Amino acid sequence: MSDQTYGFDTLQIHAGAAPDPATGARNTPIYQTTAYVFRDADHAAALFNLQEVGFIYSRLTNPTVAVLQERVATLEGGAGAVCCSSGHAAQIMALFPLMAPGKNVVVSTRLYGGTVTQMTQTIKRFGWSAKFVDMDDLAAVEAAVDEDTRAIFCESIANPGGYITDLRAVADVADKVGLPLIVDNTSATPYLCRPIEHGATLVVHSLTKYLTGNGSVTGGVVVDSGTFDWSASGKFPSLSDPEPAYHGLKFHETFGPLAFTFHGIAIGLRDLGMTLNPQAAHYTLMGIETLSLRMEKHVQNARKVAQWLEQDPRVDYVTYAGLESSKYFDRVEKVCPRGAGSLFTFAVKGGYESCIKLIDSLEIFSHVANLGDTRSLIIHSASTTHRQLDENQQRAAGADPEVVRVSIGIEDPDDLIADLDQALAKATA
Ligand SMILES: Cc1ncc(COP(=O)(O)O)c(C=O)c1O
């Protein structure tokens, strides 16, 4: 089921799923199996040659994971999706078919700290590199692109500050220079923002966050729009040229809009093995069924808490893009009209010491390195999630040393405000 005429609330429950043909089970079963019996030798050969689509081995495909792939692809308006073992795995899986030693990716300065480290340090081991630019400076984005650039990467709502990227404007630059735009849509989810509608080629998610929604799963997904012409420039030989491991098959020529998805499964998961397990897929499917309800409440609560914090004299500033005072306020309507998410930072008077006292004094908020949970969460990003960055990188990312990051949950907002009130009193006493 992938009919785009159904509404979001219907698709988040039904897309990709049908009653189990063997048993009639209404919920998607957890297919806890490693392998699948072939009908005969010809069937096995056809599957291994990619001449027939089916299940071989759960490192590549699994029926529970396949339902999740179709569900997320549908919600994002993509052609196909590949689930992975984490959000970070999804980022590598998105870049893998595009990059080669000596190639680079132009990335936003406003990213999750772990992604900054992945892009500055770890990808160097593959011979790849990243150029960091402020995505609000479109001329700088274009100027950073060179002959060896293979993609542009940003977050829709950036962690930790909740800043919003003008996706259409960045996609126009990507189009002009003939490169795919990859958008990490983790903090927005497809309920608040659908990057493909703004011109993104690929969308990546950490399923770990709002999509599962309750801090119970680690997972990721790459969604392909199916719209990029991988053969036009000669820059993406993994997708356009004969693949030796499949007897010279050309992914783009053979699979058209599903080329990236098939490559992700048949090469990426097969050889890198960053596979999502069926249990995790099941929990994520259950989480997605209530995505719109949760996101509405996350946004309502975040707005109320941010407004309260902003008027409090013990707080210097609040970065929530849903506040009229935010420089990104005008982008909410354009990029994520259902709301600016529930992730933002605020600066406590008294700097780092007050931040730490505040965190230690909270009762409802949990002090954890996660976001997108039903529970409200808090962390001091500069000393944790963004610790590997130098101070300039921290400030550019929005993880200034004097701010704490909150991920506002779906509890009673008055309780959250009361908790912040008592903790601020202790922190600034
Ligand atoms: C915006 C964003 N993208 C990606 C990731 C990485 O996801 P995972 O922890 O599932 O690898 C995170 C983790 O916090 C994140 O916040």
Tab-separated table of C-alpha atoms and ligand atoms in Angstrom:
chain	number	residue	atom	x	y	z
A	1	MET	CA	0.000	0.000	0.000
A	2	SER	CA	1.698	3.184	-1.133
A	3	ASP	CA	-1.211	5.258	-2.413
A	4	GLN	CA	-0.283	8.887	-1.755
A	5	THR	CA	-3.967	9.844	-1.751
A	6	TYR	CA	-4.333	8.455	1.789
A	7	GLY	CA	-3.707	10.908	4.597
A	8	PHE	CA	-0.631	10.815	6.832
A	9	ASP	CA	-2.544	9.375	9.811
A	10	THR	CA	-3.756	6.458	7.680
A	11	LEU	CA	-0.400	5.807	6.054
A	12	GLN	CA	1.531	5.839	9.345
A	13	ILE	CA	-0.595	2.826	10.392
A	14	HIS	CA	-1.088	0.955	7.118
A	15	ALA	CA	1.650	1.744	4.576
A	16	GLY	CA	3.696	-1.333	3.673
A	17	ALA	CA	1.659	-3.695	5.858
A	18	ALA	CA	-1.062	-6.241	5.155
A	19	PRO	CA	-2.469	-9.113	7.225
A	20	ASP	CA	0.069	-11.957	7.279
A	21	PRO	CA	-0.807	-14.197	4.280
A	22	ALA	CA	0.088	-17.414	6.138
A	23	THR	CA	-1.784	-16.851	9.424
A	24	GLY	CA	-3.952	-13.752	9.027
A	25	ALA	CA	-2.043	-12.085	11.891
A	26	ARG	CA	-3.168	-8.446	11.827
A	27	ASN	CA	-0.032	-6.936	13.329
A	28	THR	CA	3.193	-7.304	11.325
A	29	PRO	CA	4.889	-10.444	12.673
A	30	ILE	CA	8.503	-10.399	13.805
A	31	TYR	CA	10.102	-12.691	11.239
A	32	GLN	CA	12.865	-13.889	13.536
A	33	THR	CA	14.679	-15.900	10.887
A	34	THR	CA	18.108	-15.690	9.341
A	35	ALA	CA	17.402	-17.504	6.074
A	36	TYR	CA	14.550	-18.360	3.690
A	37	VAL	CA	13.967	-21.659	1.888
A	38	PHE	CA	14.414	-21.463	-1.891
A	39	ARG	CA	11.757	-23.112	-4.090
A	40	ASP	CA	14.500	-24.766	-6.136
A	41	ALA	CA	17.972	-24.122	-7.579
A	42	ASP	CA	16.641	-21.826	-10.348
A	43	HIS	CA	14.808	-19.703	-7.777
A	44	ALA	CA	17.995	-19.396	-5.700
A	45	ALA	CA	20.048	-18.433	-8.775
A	46	ALA	CA	17.485	-15.823	-9.878
A	47	LEU	CA	17.491	-14.223	-6.420
A	48	PHE	CA	21.283	-14.125	-6.259
A	49	ASN	CA	21.421	-12.583	-9.774
A	50	LEU	CA	18.899	-9.869	-8.754
A	51	GLN	CA	16.628	-11.151	-11.542
A	52	GLU	CA	13.872	-11.843	-9.039
A	53	VAL	CA	13.081	-9.940	-5.861
A	54	GLY	CA	12.707	-12.002	-2.691
A	55	PHE	CA	14.216	-13.000	0.610
A	56	ILE	CA	17.605	-14.726	0.776
A	57	TYR	CA	19.268	-13.896	4.081
A	58	SER	CA	18.351	-11.390	6.794
A	59	ARG	CA	21.583	-9.396	6.528
A	60	LEU	CA	20.083	-8.135	3.235
A	61	THR	CA	16.312	-8.370	3.551
A	62	ASN	CA	13.745	-9.467	6.119
A	63	PRO	CA	9.937	-9.253	5.831
A	64	THR	CA	9.475	-7.233	9.068
A	65	VAL	CA	12.211	-4.811	8.070
A	66	ALA	CA	10.736	-4.608	4.548
A	67	VAL	CA	7.402	-3.358	5.949
A	68	LEU	CA	9.226	-0.631	7.864
A	69	GLN	CA	11.197	0.332	4.741
A	70	GLU	CA	8.014	0.749	2.734
A	71	ARG	CA	6.301	2.614	5.549
A	72	VAL	CA	9.062	5.218	5.949
A	73	ALA	CA	9.529	5.555	2.169
A	74	THR	CA	5.791	6.245	1.829
A	75	LEU	CA	5.679	8.773	4.666
A	76	GLU	CA	8.676	10.606	3.167
A	77	GLY	CA	7.253	10.449	-0.381
A	78	GLY	CA	10.267	8.437	-1.583
A	79	ALA	CA	10.650	5.598	-4.085
A	80	GLY	CA	12.367	3.191	-1.683
A	81	ALA	CA	14.231	2.911	1.606
A	82	VAL	CA	16.935	0.854	3.264
A	83	CYS	CA	16.902	0.329	7.019
A	84	CYS	CA	20.203	0.225	8.882
A	85	SER	CA	21.457	-0.568	12.360
A	86	SER	CA	21.642	3.096	13.518
A	87	GLY	CA	21.293	6.665	12.310
A	88	HIS	CA	25.055	6.870	11.919
A	89	ALA	CA	25.032	3.697	9.826
A	90	ALA	CA	22.363	5.324	7.620
A	91	GLN	CA	24.649	8.311	7.006
A	92	ILE	CA	27.504	6.042	5.884
A	93	MET	CA	25.089	3.982	3.787
A	94	ALA	CA	23.821	7.169	2.111
A	95	LEU	CA	27.327	8.339	1.226
A	96	PHE	CA	28.823	4.949	0.352
A	97	PRO	CA	27.517	4.597	-3.234
A	98	LEU	CA	28.358	8.227	-4.021
A	99	MET	CA	31.864	8.563	-2.630
A	100	ALA	CA	35.318	7.181	-3.427
A	101	PRO	CA	38.812	7.949	-2.114
A	102	GLY	CA	39.625	11.611	-2.821
A	103	LYS	CA	35.962	12.685	-2.992
A	104	ASN	CA	34.325	15.132	-0.591
A	105	VAL	CA	30.920	16.087	0.771
A	106	VAL	CA	29.852	19.659	1.600
A	107	VAL	CA	28.160	19.605	5.020
A	108	SER	CA	26.388	22.065	7.277
A	109	THR	CA	28.157	23.458	10.348
A	110	ARG	CA	24.885	22.917	12.274
A	111	LEU	CA	24.835	19.156	12.855
A	112	TYR	CA	24.597	16.621	15.667
A	113	GLY	CA	28.072	16.474	17.277
A	114	GLY	CA	28.510	12.788	16.477
A	115	THR	CA	27.922	13.593	12.815
A	116	VAL	CA	30.500	16.387	12.926
A	117	THR	CA	33.021	13.886	14.307
A	118	GLN	CA	32.002	11.250	11.753
A	119	MET	CA	32.535	13.796	8.975
A	120	THR	CA	35.738	15.413	10.287
A	121	GLN	CA	37.537	12.312	11.534
A	122	THR	CA	36.122	8.915	10.696
A	123	ILE	CA	35.351	9.270	6.983
A	124	LYS	CA	39.019	10.217	6.428
A	125	ARG	CA	39.796	6.519	6.924
A	126	PHE	CA	37.866	5.826	3.715
A	127	GLY	CA	39.800	8.581	1.909
A	128	TRP	CA	36.693	10.823	1.965
A	129	SER	CA	36.564	14.349	3.385
A	130	ALA	CA	33.979	16.945	4.383
A	131	LYS	CA	33.884	20.714	3.888
A	132	PHE	CA	31.873	22.542	6.547
A	133	VAL	CA	29.814	25.582	5.538
A	134	ASP	CA	27.061	27.702	7.017
A	135	MET	CA	24.030	26.562	4.986
A	136	ASP	CA	22.437	30.008	5.452
A	137	ASP	CA	25.228	31.352	3.214
A	138	LEU	CA	24.183	29.891	-0.135
A	139	ALA	CA	27.088	31.490	-1.977
A	140	ALA	CA	29.469	29.732	0.427
A	141	VAL	CA	27.717	26.413	-0.201
A	142	GLU	CA	28.157	26.814	-3.943
A	143	ALA	CA	31.748	28.020	-3.581
A	144	ALA	CA	32.651	24.986	-1.463
A	145	VAL	CA	31.628	22.593	-4.249
A	146	ASP	CA	34.518	21.434	-6.429
A	147	GLU	CA	35.117	18.751	-9.074
A	148	ASP	CA	35.464	16.083	-6.374
A	149	THR	CA	32.314	16.951	-4.419
A	150	ARG	CA	29.719	14.187	-4.527
A	151	ALA	CA	26.943	15.394	-2.199
A	152	ILE	CA	25.628	18.175	0.025
A	153	PHE	CA	24.468	17.200	3.551
A	154	CYS	CA	22.410	19.066	6.150
A	155	GLU	CA	19.819	18.554	8.894
A	156	SER	CA	16.261	19.878	8.383
A	157	ILE	CA	15.871	20.899	12.053
A	158	ALA	CA	19.416	20.960	13.369
A	159	ASN	CA	20.499	19.306	16.600
A	160	PRO	CA	21.012	20.861	19.176
A	161	GLY	CA	19.705	24.378	18.497
A	162	GLY	CA	16.549	23.440	16.597
A	163	TYR	CA	17.627	25.785	13.774
A	164	ILE	CA	15.804	25.262	10.483
A	165	THR	CA	17.571	24.868	7.139
A	166	ASP	CA	16.011	26.485	4.066
A	167	LEU	CA	15.911	23.156	2.253
A	168	ARG	CA	14.511	24.516	-1.018
A	169	ALA	CA	17.281	27.099	-1.278
A	170	VAL	CA	20.012	24.516	-0.580
A	171	ALA	CA	18.362	22.052	-3.000
A	172	ASP	CA	18.430	24.742	-5.704
A	173	VAL	CA	22.198	25.056	-5.215
A	174	ALA	CA	22.545	21.251	-5.348
A	175	ASP	CA	20.516	21.195	-8.588
A	176	LYS	CA	22.621	23.948	-10.099
A	177	VAL	CA	25.855	22.039	-9.452
A	178	GLY	CA	24.320	18.656	-10.346
A	179	LEU	CA	24.748	17.001	-6.942
A	180	PRO	CA	22.394	15.085	-4.656
A	181	LEU	CA	21.199	16.794	-1.464
A	182	ILE	CA	21.094	14.485	1.579
A	183	VAL	CA	18.892	15.684	4.439
A	184	ASP	CA	18.982	14.257	7.959
A	185	ASN	CA	15.311	14.582	8.917
A	186	THR	CA	15.654	12.978	12.355
A	187	SER	CA	14.577	15.966	14.465
A	188	ALA	CA	11.620	16.865	12.240
A	189	THR	CA	10.242	13.459	11.134
A	190	PRO	CA	8.146	13.265	7.940
A	191	TYR	CA	5.146	14.515	9.944
A	192	LEU	CA	6.710	17.971	10.330
A	193	CYS	CA	8.884	18.111	7.217
A	194	ARG	CA	9.136	16.150	3.959
A	195	PRO	CA	12.541	17.104	2.515
A	196	ILE	CA	11.890	15.403	-0.848
A	197	GLU	CA	9.112	17.950	-1.483
A	198	HIS	CA	11.778	20.639	-0.999
A	199	GLY	CA	14.142	19.028	-3.533
A	200	ALA	CA	16.168	16.573	-1.421
A	201	THR	CA	17.517	13.484	-3.198
A	202	LEU	CA	18.063	11.301	-0.120
A	203	VAL	CA	16.629	11.529	3.392
A	204	VAL	CA	18.311	9.860	6.357
A	205	HIS	CA	16.904	9.232	9.819
A	206	SER	CA	17.977	7.986	13.162
A	207	LEU	CA	14.970	5.725	13.896
A	208	THR	CA	16.273	5.820	17.463
A	209	LYS	CA	14.541	9.184	18.017
A	210	TYR	CA	10.970	10.334	17.290
A	211	LEU	CA	10.096	7.605	14.769
A	212	THR	CA	10.287	4.862	17.398
A	213	GLY	CA	9.549	7.572	19.903
A	214	ASN	CA	10.212	6.051	23.298
A	215	GLY	CA	13.936	5.459	23.547
A	216	SER	CA	13.733	1.693	23.027
A	217	VAL	CA	15.465	1.119	19.663
A	218	THR	CA	18.694	1.986	17.871
A	219	GLY	CA	18.154	2.136	14.128
A	220	GLY	CA	18.418	4.182	10.967
A	221	VAL	CA	17.027	4.459	7.462
A	222	VAL	CA	17.987	5.977	4.103
A	223	VAL	CA	15.082	7.005	1.857
A	224	ASP	CA	15.664	7.633	-1.842
A	225	SER	CA	13.466	10.080	-3.725
A	226	GLY	CA	14.124	8.090	-6.914
A	227	THR	CA	14.467	11.328	-8.867
A	228	PHE	CA	18.228	11.828	-9.269
A	229	ASP	CA	19.815	10.972	-12.616
A	230	TRP	CA	22.808	8.919	-11.438
A	231	SER	CA	24.086	8.430	-15.001
A	232	ALA	CA	24.068	12.026	-16.289
A	233	SER	CA	27.414	13.321	-14.993
A	234	GLY	CA	29.600	10.211	-14.836
A	235	LYS	CA	30.322	11.106	-11.189
A	236	PHE	CA	28.471	8.145	-9.678
A	237	PRO	CA	30.002	5.043	-11.299
A	238	SER	CA	28.787	2.701	-8.527
A	239	LEU	CA	25.258	3.393	-9.720
A	240	SER	CA	25.787	4.020	-13.436
A	241	ASP	CA	28.629	1.691	-14.465
A	242	PRO	CA	28.812	-2.114	-14.716
A	243	GLU	CA	29.041	-3.733	-11.276
A	244	PRO	CA	31.643	-6.536	-11.296
A	245	ALA	CA	30.066	-8.279	-8.282
A	246	TYR	CA	26.828	-8.743	-10.298
A	247	HIS	CA	28.324	-9.773	-13.669
A	248	GLY	CA	28.346	-6.247	-15.067
A	249	LEU	CA	24.803	-5.253	-14.050
A	250	LYS	CA	24.241	-1.466	-14.137
A	251	PHE	CA	22.074	-0.455	-11.162
A	252	HIS	CA	20.663	2.755	-12.629
A	253	GLU	CA	19.961	1.309	-16.056
A	254	THR	CA	18.382	-1.851	-14.561
A	255	PHE	CA	16.409	-0.502	-11.596
A	256	GLY	CA	15.681	3.121	-12.621
A	257	PRO	CA	14.222	5.055	-9.660
A	258	LEU	CA	14.985	2.119	-7.339
A	259	ALA	CA	18.706	2.023	-8.265
A	260	PHE	CA	19.910	3.561	-5.012
A	261	THR	CA	17.665	1.309	-2.890
A	262	PHE	CA	18.725	-1.876	-4.684
A	263	HIS	CA	22.377	-0.853	-4.430
A	264	GLY	CA	21.916	-0.158	-0.714
A	265	ILE	CA	20.628	-3.677	-0.135
A	266	ALA	CA	22.589	-5.700	-2.693
A	267	ILE	CA	25.966	-4.023	-2.088
A	268	GLY	CA	25.669	-1.841	1.037
A	269	LEU	CA	23.968	-4.249	3.442
A	270	ARG	CA	25.528	-7.290	1.813
A	271	ASP	CA	29.100	-6.051	2.287
A	272	LEU	CA	28.969	-3.485	5.101
A	273	GLY	CA	26.409	-5.472	7.104
A	274	MET	CA	24.876	-2.529	9.017
A	275	THR	CA	21.548	-4.341	9.165
A	276	LEU	CA	18.486	-3.482	11.279
A	277	ASN	CA	17.184	-6.495	13.221
A	278	PRO	CA	13.496	-7.514	12.924
A	279	GLN	CA	12.739	-6.873	16.633
A	280	ALA	CA	13.908	-3.281	16.251
A	281	ALA	CA	11.848	-2.920	13.064
A	282	HIS	CA	8.764	-4.181	14.929
A	283	TYR	CA	9.151	-1.670	17.779
A	284	THR	CA	9.711	1.099	15.256
A	285	LEU	CA	6.589	0.139	13.287
A	286	MET	CA	4.565	0.308	16.523
A	287	GLY	CA	6.063	3.697	17.312
A	288	ILE	CA	5.321	5.129	13.862
A	289	GLU	CA	1.616	4.236	14.209
A	290	THR	CA	1.268	7.146	16.673
A	291	LEU	CA	3.826	9.512	15.131
A	292	SER	CA	1.423	12.327	14.198
A	293	LEU	CA	-0.259	12.283	17.628
A	294	ARG	CA	3.052	12.407	19.433
A	295	MET	CA	4.557	15.096	17.199
A	296	GLU	CA	1.506	17.359	17.680
A	297	LYS	CA	1.941	17.078	21.452
A	298	HIS	CA	5.748	17.417	21.285
A	299	VAL	CA	5.328	20.669	19.329
A	300	GLN	CA	2.564	22.044	21.607
A	301	ASN	CA	4.628	21.293	24.715
A	302	ALA	CA	7.863	22.661	23.230
A	303	ARG	CA	6.162	25.922	22.261
A	304	LYS	CA	4.674	26.358	25.736
A	305	VAL	CA	7.916	25.517	27.553
A	306	ALA	CA	10.025	27.705	25.214
A	307	GLN	CA	7.651	30.659	25.666
A	308	TRP	CA	7.811	30.279	29.434
A	309	LEU	CA	11.609	30.029	29.442
A	310	GLU	CA	11.970	33.052	27.181
A	311	GLN	CA	10.183	35.368	29.616
A	312	ASP	CA	12.084	34.065	32.650
A	313	PRO	CA	14.777	36.472	33.929
A	314	ARG	CA	17.031	33.552	34.919
A	315	VAL	CA	17.315	32.579	31.228
A	316	ASP	CA	19.451	34.571	28.778
A	317	TYR	CA	18.003	33.264	25.530
A	318	VAL	CA	16.057	30.370	23.984
A	319	THR	CA	16.813	29.048	20.475
A	320	TYR	CA	13.427	27.473	19.629
A	321	ALA	CA	12.599	28.342	16.008
A	322	GLY	CA	8.900	28.368	16.892
A	323	LEU	CA	9.395	31.585	18.911
A	324	GLU	CA	8.757	34.846	17.076
A	325	SER	CA	12.096	36.115	18.371
A	326	SER	CA	13.960	33.385	16.455
A	327	LYS	CA	15.797	34.340	13.292
A	328	TYR	CA	14.429	31.053	11.872
A	329	PHE	CA	10.770	31.759	12.747
A	330	ASP	CA	9.821	32.620	9.141
A	331	ARG	CA	11.187	29.283	7.953
A	332	VAL	CA	8.800	27.264	10.131
A	333	GLU	CA	5.847	28.007	7.832
A	334	LYS	CA	7.898	27.232	4.745
A	335	VAL	CA	9.912	24.160	5.815
A	336	CYS	CA	7.926	22.506	8.632
A	337	PRO	CA	4.456	24.096	8.725
A	338	ARG	CA	3.147	21.725	11.406
A	339	GLY	CA	5.703	23.048	13.868
A	340	ALA	CA	9.353	23.520	14.721
A	341	GLY	CA	9.809	20.212	16.579
A	342	SER	CA	10.661	19.846	20.238
A	343	LEU	CA	14.436	20.198	20.304
A	344	PHE	CA	16.146	23.450	21.335
A	345	THR	CA	18.680	24.969	23.653
A	346	PHE	CA	18.516	27.702	26.269
A	347	ALA	CA	21.208	29.689	28.028
A	348	VAL	CA	21.071	29.788	31.808
A	349	LYS	CA	22.335	32.924	33.562
A	350	GLY	CA	25.581	31.967	35.295
A	351	GLY	CA	26.955	29.898	32.387
A	352	TYR	CA	28.340	26.383	32.623
A	353	GLU	CA	28.125	26.070	36.449
A	354	SER	CA	24.431	27.017	36.420
A	355	CYS	CA	23.744	24.603	33.539
A	356	ILE	CA	25.177	21.712	35.528
A	357	LYS	CA	23.269	22.685	38.696
A	358	LEU	CA	20.075	22.966	36.672
A	359	ILE	CA	20.501	19.492	35.168
A	360	ASP	CA	21.267	17.955	38.562
A	361	SER	CA	18.215	19.615	40.155
A	362	LEU	CA	15.567	18.457	37.655
A	363	GLU	CA	13.139	15.729	38.678
A	364	ILE	CA	11.025	14.923	35.601
A	365	PHE	CA	13.619	15.637	32.905
A	366	SER	CA	16.114	12.788	32.371
A	367	HIS	CA	19.795	13.575	31.949
A	368	VAL	CA	20.576	11.387	28.929
A	369	ALA	CA	22.356	11.468	25.550
A	370	ASN	CA	19.232	11.008	23.472
A	371	LEU	CA	16.350	12.976	21.986
A	372	GLY	CA	12.907	12.274	20.576
A	373	ASP	CA	11.551	10.321	23.541
A	374	THR	CA	8.071	10.532	25.098
A	375	ARG	CA	10.014	11.631	28.195
A	376	SER	CA	11.564	15.082	28.425
A	377	LEU	CA	15.335	14.909	28.196
A	378	ILE	CA	18.152	17.339	28.930
A	379	ILE	CA	21.882	17.435	28.347
A	380	HIS	CA	24.772	19.882	28.295
A	381	SER	CA	25.816	19.342	24.668
A	382	ALA	CA	29.210	21.064	24.742
A	383	SER	CA	30.567	18.675	27.394
A	384	THR	CA	28.856	15.527	26.007
A	385	THR	CA	27.306	15.061	22.540
A	386	HIS	CA	29.440	17.860	21.026
A	387	ARG	CA	32.495	17.276	23.280
A	388	GLN	CA	34.841	16.197	20.461
A	389	LEU	CA	34.391	19.592	18.747
A	390	ASP	CA	36.549	22.640	19.450
A	391	GLU	CA	34.807	25.733	20.834
A	392	ASN	CA	34.433	27.377	17.400
A	393	GLN	CA	32.811	24.239	16.000
A	394	GLN	CA	30.586	23.994	19.084
A	395	ARG	CA	29.382	27.573	18.679
A	396	ALA	CA	28.877	27.100	14.920
A	397	ALA	CA	26.818	23.975	15.631
A	398	GLY	CA	24.719	25.802	18.257
A	399	ALA	CA	26.229	23.862	21.186
A	400	ASP	CA	27.579	26.908	23.020
A	401	PRO	CA	29.118	26.095	26.414
A	402	GLU	CA	26.524	28.224	28.267
A	403	VAL	CA	23.456	26.389	26.914
A	404	VAL	CA	21.625	23.176	27.749
A	405	ARG	CA	19.749	21.176	25.130
A	406	VAL	CA	16.243	19.930	25.815
A	407	SER	CA	14.098	17.438	23.963
A	408	ILE	CA	10.606	18.201	25.198
A	409	GLY	CA	8.482	15.106	25.770
A	410	ILE	CA	4.739	14.574	25.818
A	411	GLU	CA	4.122	14.871	29.564
A	412	ASP	CA	1.854	17.537	31.064
A	413	PRO	CA	3.530	20.820	30.065
A	414	ASP	CA	2.670	22.510	33.371
A	415	ASP	CA	4.606	19.792	35.195
A	416	LEU	CA	7.607	20.369	32.927
A	417	ILE	CA	7.475	24.109	33.582
A	418	ALA	CA	7.181	23.566	37.348
A	419	ASP	CA	10.194	21.234	37.224
A	420	LEU	CA	12.258	23.788	35.275
A	421	ASP	CA	11.123	26.540	37.655
A	422	GLN	CA	12.340	24.751	40.799
A	423	ALA	CA	15.598	23.666	39.110
A	424	LEU	CA	16.310	27.184	37.793
A	425	ALA	CA	15.788	28.532	41.323
A	426	LYS	CA	18.467	26.148	42.643
A	427	ALA	CA	20.786	26.713	39.663
A	428	THR	CA	20.788	30.493	39.943
A	429	ALA	CA	20.484	30.867	43.743
B	1	LIG	C1	20.193	14.519	14.189
B	1	LIG	C2	20.843	13.189	14.444
B	1	LIG	N1	21.222	12.446	13.392
B	1	LIG	C3	21.808	11.243	13.565
B	1	LIG	C4	22.051	10.737	14.817
B	1	LIG	C5	22.733	9.406	14.963
B	1	LIG	O1	21.751	8.450	15.247
B	1	LIG	P1	22.071	7.075	16.001
B	1	LIG	O2	22.381	7.424	17.420
B	1	LIG	O3	20.817	6.270	15.829
B	1	LIG	O4	23.251	6.472	15.310
B	1	LIG	C6	21.678	11.483	15.942
B	1	LIG	C7	21.924	10.976	17.303
B	1	LIG	O5	21.740	11.656	18.285
B	1	LIG	C8	21.050	12.739	15.737
B	1	LIG	O6	20.670	13.498	16.773
